[in-house]
PDB file of C-alpha atoms in Angstrom:
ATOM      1  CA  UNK A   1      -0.759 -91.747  -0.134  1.00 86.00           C
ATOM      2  CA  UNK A   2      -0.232 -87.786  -0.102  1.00 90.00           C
ATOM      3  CA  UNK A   3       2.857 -86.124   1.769  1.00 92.00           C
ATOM      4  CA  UNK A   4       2.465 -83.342   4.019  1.00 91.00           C
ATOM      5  CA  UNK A   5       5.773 -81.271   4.292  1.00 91.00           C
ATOM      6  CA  UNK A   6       6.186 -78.441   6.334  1.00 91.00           C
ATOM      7  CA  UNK A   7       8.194 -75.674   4.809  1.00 93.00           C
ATOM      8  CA  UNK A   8       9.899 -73.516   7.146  1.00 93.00           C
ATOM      9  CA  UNK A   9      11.414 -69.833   6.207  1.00 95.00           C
ATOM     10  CA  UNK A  10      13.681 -67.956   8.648  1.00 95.00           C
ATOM     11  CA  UNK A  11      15.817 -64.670   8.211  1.00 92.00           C
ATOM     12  CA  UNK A  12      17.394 -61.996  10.621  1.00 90.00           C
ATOM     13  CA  UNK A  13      16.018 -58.280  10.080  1.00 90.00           C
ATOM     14  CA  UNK A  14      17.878 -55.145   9.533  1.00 85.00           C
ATOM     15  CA  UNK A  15      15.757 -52.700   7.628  1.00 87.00           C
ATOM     16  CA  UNK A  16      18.670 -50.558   7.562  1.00 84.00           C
ATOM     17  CA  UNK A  17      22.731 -49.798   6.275  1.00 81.00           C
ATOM     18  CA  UNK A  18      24.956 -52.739   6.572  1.00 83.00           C
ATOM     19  CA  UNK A  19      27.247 -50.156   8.043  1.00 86.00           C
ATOM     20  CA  UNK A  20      24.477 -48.770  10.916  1.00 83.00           C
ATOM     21  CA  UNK A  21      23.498 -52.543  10.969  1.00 83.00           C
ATOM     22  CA  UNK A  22      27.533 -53.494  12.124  1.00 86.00           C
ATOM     23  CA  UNK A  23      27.772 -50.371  14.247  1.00 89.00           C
ATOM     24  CA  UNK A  24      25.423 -51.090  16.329  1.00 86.00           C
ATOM     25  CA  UNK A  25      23.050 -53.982  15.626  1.00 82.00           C
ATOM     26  CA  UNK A  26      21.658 -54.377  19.017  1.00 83.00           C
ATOM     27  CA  UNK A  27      20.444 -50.605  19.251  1.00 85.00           C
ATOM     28  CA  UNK A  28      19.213 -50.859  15.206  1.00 83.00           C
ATOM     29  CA  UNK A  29      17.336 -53.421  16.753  1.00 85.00           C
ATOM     30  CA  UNK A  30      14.993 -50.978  19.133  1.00 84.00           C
ATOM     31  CA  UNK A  31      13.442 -49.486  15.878  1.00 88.00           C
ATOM     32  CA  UNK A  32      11.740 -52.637  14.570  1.00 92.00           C
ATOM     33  CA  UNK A  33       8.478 -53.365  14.443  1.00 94.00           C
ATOM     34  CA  UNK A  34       6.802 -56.407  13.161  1.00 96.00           C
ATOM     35  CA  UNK A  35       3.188 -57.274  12.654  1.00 96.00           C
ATOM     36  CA  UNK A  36       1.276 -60.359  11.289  1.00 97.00           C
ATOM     37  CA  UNK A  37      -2.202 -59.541   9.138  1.00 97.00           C
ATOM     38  CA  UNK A  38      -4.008 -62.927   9.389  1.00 95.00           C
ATOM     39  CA  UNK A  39      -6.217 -62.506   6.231  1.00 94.00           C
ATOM     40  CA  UNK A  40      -3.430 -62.329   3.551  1.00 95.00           C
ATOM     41  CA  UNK A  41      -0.507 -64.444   5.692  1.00 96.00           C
ATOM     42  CA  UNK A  42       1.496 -61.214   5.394  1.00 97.00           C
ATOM     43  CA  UNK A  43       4.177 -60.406   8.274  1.00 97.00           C
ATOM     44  CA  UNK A  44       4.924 -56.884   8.039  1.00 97.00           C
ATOM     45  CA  UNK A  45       8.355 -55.348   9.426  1.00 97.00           C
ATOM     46  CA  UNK A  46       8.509 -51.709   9.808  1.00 95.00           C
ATOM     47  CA  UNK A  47      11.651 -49.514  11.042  1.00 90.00           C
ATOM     48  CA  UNK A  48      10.324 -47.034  12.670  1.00 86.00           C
ATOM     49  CA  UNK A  49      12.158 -43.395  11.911  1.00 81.00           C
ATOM     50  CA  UNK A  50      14.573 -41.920  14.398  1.00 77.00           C
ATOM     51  CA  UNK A  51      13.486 -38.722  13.126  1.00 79.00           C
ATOM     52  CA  UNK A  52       9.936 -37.666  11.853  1.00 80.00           C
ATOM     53  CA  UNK A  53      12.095 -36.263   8.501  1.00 81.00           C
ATOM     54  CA  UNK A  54      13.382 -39.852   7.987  1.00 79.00           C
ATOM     55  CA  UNK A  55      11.412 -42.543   5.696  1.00 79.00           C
ATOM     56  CA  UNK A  56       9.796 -45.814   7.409  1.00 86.00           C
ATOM     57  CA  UNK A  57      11.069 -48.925   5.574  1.00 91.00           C
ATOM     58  CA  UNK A  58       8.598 -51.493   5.309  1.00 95.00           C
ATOM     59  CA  UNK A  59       9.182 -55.369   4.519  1.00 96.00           C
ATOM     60  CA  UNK A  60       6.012 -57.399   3.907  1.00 97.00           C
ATOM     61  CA  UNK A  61       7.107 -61.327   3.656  1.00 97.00           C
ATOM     62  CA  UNK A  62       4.733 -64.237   2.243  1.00 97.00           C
ATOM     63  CA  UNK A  63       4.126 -67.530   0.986  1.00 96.00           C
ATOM     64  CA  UNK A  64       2.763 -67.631  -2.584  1.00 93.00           C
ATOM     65  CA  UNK A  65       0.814 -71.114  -3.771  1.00 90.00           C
ATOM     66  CA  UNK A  66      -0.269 -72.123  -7.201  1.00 84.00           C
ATOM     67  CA  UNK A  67      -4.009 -70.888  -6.171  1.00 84.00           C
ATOM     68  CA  UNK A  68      -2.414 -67.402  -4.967  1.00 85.00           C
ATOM     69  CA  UNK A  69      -1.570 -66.234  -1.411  1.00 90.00           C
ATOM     70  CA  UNK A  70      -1.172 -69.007   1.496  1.00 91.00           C
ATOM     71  CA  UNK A  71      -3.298 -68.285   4.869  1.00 90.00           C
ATOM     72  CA  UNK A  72      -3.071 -67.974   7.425  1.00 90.00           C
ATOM     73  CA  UNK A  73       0.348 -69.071   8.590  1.00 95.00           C
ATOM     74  CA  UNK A  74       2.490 -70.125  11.818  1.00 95.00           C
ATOM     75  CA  UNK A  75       4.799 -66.956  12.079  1.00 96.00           C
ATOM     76  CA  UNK A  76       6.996 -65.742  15.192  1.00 96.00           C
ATOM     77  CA  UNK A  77       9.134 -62.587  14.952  1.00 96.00           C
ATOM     78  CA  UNK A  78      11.703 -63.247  17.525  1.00 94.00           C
ATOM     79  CA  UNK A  79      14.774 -64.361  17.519  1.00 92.00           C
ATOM     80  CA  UNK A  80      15.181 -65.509  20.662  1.00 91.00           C
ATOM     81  CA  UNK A  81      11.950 -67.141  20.136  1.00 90.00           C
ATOM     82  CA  UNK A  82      12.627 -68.526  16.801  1.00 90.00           C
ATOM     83  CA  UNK A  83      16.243 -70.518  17.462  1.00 90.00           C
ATOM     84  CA  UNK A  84      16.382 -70.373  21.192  1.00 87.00           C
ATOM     85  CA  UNK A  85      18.845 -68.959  23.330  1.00 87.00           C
ATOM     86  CA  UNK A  86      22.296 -69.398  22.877  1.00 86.00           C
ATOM     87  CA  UNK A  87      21.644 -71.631  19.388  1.00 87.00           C
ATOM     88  CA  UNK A  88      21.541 -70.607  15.745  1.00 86.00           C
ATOM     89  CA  UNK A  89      20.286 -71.647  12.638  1.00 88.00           C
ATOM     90  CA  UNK A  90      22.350 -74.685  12.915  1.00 88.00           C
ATOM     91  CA  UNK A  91      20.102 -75.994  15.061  1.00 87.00           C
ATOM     92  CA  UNK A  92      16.846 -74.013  16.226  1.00 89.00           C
ATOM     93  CA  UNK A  93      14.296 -74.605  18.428  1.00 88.00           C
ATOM     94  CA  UNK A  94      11.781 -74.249  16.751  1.00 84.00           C
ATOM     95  CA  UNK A  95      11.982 -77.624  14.518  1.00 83.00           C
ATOM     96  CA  UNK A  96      12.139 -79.753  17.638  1.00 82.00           C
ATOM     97  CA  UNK A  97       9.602 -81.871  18.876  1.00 77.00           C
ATOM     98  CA  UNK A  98       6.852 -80.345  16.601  1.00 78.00           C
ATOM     99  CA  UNK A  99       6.997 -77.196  18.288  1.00 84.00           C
ATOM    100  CA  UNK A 100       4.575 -74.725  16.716  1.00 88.00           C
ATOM    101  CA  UNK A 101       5.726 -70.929  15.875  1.00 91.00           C
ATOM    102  CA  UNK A 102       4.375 -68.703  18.793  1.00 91.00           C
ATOM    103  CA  UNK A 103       3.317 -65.907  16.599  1.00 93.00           C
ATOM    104  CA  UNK A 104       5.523 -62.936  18.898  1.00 92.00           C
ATOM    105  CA  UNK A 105       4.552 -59.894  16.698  1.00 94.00           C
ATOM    106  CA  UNK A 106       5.145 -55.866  18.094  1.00 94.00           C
ATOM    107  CA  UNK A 107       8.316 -54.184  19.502  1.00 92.00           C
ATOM    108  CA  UNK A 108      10.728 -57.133  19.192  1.00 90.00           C
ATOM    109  CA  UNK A 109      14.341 -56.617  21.112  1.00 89.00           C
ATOM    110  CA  UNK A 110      15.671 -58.776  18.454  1.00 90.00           C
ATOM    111  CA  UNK A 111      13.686 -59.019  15.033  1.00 93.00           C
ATOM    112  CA  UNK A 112      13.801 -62.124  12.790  1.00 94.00           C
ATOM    113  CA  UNK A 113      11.075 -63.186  10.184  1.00 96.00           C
ATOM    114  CA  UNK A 114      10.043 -67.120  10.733  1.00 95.00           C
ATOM    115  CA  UNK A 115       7.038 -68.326   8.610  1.00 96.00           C
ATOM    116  CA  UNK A 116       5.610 -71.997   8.355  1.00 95.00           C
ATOM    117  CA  UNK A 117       3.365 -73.258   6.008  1.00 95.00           C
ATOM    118  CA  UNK A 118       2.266 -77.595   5.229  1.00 93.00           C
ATOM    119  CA  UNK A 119       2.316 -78.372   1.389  1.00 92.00           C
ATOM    120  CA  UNK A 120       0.462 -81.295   0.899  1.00 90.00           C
ATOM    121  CA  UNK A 121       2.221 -83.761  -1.961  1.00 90.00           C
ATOM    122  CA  UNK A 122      -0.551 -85.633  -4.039  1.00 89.00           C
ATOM    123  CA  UNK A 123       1.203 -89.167  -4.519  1.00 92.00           C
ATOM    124  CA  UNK A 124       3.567 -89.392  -7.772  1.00 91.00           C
ATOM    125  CA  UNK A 125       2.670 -85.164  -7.425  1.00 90.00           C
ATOM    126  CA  UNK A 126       4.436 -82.138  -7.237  1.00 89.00           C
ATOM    127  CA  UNK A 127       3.613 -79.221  -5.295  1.00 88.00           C
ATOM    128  CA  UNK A 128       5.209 -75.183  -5.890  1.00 88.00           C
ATOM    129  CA  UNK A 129       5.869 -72.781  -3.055  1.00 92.00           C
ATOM    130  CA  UNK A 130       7.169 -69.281  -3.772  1.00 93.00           C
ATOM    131  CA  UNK A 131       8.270 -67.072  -0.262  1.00 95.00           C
ATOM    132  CA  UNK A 132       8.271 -63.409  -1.546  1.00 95.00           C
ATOM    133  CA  UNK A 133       9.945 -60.312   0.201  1.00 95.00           C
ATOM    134  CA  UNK A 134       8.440 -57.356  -0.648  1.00 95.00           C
ATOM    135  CA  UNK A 135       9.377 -54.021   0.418  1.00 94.00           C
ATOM    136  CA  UNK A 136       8.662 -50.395   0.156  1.00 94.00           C
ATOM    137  CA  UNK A 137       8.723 -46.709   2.266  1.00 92.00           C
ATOM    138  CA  UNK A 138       5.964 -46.872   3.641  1.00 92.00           C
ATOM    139  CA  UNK A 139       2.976 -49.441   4.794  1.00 94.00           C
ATOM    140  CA  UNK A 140       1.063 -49.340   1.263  1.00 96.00           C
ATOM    141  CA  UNK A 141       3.818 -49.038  -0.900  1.00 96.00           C
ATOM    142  CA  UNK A 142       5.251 -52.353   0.804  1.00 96.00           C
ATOM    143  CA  UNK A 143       1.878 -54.450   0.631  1.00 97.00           C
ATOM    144  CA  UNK A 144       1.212 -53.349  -2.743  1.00 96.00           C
ATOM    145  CA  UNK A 145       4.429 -54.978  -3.914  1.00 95.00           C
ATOM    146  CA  UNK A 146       3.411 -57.926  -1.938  1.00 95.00           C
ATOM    147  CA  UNK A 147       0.531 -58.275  -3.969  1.00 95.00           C
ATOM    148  CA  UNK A 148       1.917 -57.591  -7.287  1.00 93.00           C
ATOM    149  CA  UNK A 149       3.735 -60.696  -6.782  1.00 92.00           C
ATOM    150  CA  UNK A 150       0.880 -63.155  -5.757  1.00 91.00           C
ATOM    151  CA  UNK A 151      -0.854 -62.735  -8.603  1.00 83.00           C
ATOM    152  CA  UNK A 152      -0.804 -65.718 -11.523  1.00 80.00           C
ATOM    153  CA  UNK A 153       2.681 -66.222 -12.789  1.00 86.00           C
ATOM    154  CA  UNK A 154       3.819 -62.902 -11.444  1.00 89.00           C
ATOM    155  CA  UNK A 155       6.790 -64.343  -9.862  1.00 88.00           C
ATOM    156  CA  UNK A 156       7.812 -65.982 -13.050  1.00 89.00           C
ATOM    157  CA  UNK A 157       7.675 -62.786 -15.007  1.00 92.00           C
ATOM    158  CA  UNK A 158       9.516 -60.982 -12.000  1.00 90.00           C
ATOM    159  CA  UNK A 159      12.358 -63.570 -12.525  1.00 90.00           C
ATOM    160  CA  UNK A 160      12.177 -63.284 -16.049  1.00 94.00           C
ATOM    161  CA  UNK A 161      12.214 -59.190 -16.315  1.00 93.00           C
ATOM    162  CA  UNK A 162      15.523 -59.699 -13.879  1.00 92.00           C
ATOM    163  CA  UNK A 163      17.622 -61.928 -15.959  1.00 91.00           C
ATOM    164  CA  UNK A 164      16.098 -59.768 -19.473  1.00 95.00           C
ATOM    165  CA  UNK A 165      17.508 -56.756 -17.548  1.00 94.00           C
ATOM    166  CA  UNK A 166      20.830 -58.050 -16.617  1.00 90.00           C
ATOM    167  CA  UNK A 167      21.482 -59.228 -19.820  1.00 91.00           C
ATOM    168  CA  UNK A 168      20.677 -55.604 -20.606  1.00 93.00           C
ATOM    169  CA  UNK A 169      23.237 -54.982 -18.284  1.00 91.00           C
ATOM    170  CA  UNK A 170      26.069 -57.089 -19.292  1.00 89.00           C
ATOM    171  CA  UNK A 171      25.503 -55.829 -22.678  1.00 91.00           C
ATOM    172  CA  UNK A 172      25.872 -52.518 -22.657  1.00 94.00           C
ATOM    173  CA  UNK A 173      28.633 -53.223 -19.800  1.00 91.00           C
ATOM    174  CA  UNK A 174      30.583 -55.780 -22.551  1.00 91.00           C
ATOM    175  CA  UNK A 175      30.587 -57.713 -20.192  1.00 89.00           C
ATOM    176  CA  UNK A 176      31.136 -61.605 -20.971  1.00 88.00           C
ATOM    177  CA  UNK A 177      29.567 -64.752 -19.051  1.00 82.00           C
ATOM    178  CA  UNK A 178      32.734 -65.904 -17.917  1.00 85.00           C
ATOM    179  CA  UNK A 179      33.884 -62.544 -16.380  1.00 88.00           C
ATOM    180  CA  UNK A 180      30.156 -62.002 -14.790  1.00 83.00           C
ATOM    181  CA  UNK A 181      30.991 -65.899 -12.725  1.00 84.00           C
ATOM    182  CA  UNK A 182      34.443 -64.239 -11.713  1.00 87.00           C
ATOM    183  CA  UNK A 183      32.850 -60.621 -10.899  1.00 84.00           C
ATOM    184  CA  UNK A 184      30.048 -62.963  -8.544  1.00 82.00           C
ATOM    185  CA  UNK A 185      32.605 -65.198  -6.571  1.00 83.00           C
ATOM    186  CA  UNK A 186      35.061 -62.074  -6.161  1.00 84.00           C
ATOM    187  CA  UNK A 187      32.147 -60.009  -4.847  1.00 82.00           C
ATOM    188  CA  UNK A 188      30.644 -62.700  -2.746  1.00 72.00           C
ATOM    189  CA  UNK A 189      33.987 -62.118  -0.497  1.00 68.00           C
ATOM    190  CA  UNK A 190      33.439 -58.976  -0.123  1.00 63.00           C
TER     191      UNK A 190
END
């Protein structure tokens, strides 16, 4: 008989500098603003300029199916909401008891991106399920990189122009497989 699994993503927003992010993450926070559009299963996080000079960040975050886009999906954009107070990833909430996502979108004090789907196994079947991060400086800019990426092996070739340009990279660099592993676990420390 066919499996229904329920994949589950979850990360904490910044839209900003790690550095502004440290300084002051609560008060980064304030300048967040998330929104879910139904007809494409898009959440969309925007930062929201301190000063009408500055650029708006957007993030637009998806699941992407074999047939194309997945919607609508269970979304919530709160932490709080999301893992509960006082837990953490560890052990939210949210995957207890069958809770469903409560789909918080707007001013958020304290922004995370959580998106559910169900993928339904066919028996002795596989099933894929890509979750894409697209973002841009402003509102179109963002959701047209969202949908460059749903379209029919476009995440493939994304992956695929990555590693051709970081060969590139480590080419023109001289830069050898085995230093590249060293160069990734030193800089993962940093």
């Amino acid at each position: 008989s066919e499996k229904r699994l329920e994949v589950t993503a979850y990360f904490e927003v910044a839209l900003n500098t790690q550095a502004n992010d440290e300084a002051h993450p609560a008060f980064q926070n304030l300048f967040v603003q998330t929104e879910y559009l139904p007809e494409s299963g898009i959440v969309l996080v925007r930062r929201r300029p301190r000063d009408p000079n500055q650029c708006s960040a957007h993030m637009a975050c998806r699941f992407i199916g074999p047939a194309g886009p997945v919607a609508p999906v269970q979304f919530d954009t709160s932490r709080e909401a999301c893992l509960g107070r006082g837990r953490s990833v560890r052990k939210p909430l949210h995957l207890e008891g069958g809770r469903a996502l409560g789909s918080t979108e707007g001013n958020i004090l304290d922004p995370a991106v959580c998106m559910r789907t169900t993928v339904v196994l066919p028996p002795m079947g596989s099933a894929s399920l890509t979750f894409t991060v697209a973002c841009g400086w402003d509102r179109q800019k963002a959701l047209a990189a969202s949908d460059a990426l749903a379209g029919e092996g476009a995440v493939d070739k994304a992956f695929e122009m990555a590693w051709t340009q970081e060969q590139a990279n480590m080419r023109y660099l001289g830069v050898k497989p085995n230093q590249l592993r060293f160069f990734s676990a030193m800089t993962s420390h940093v």
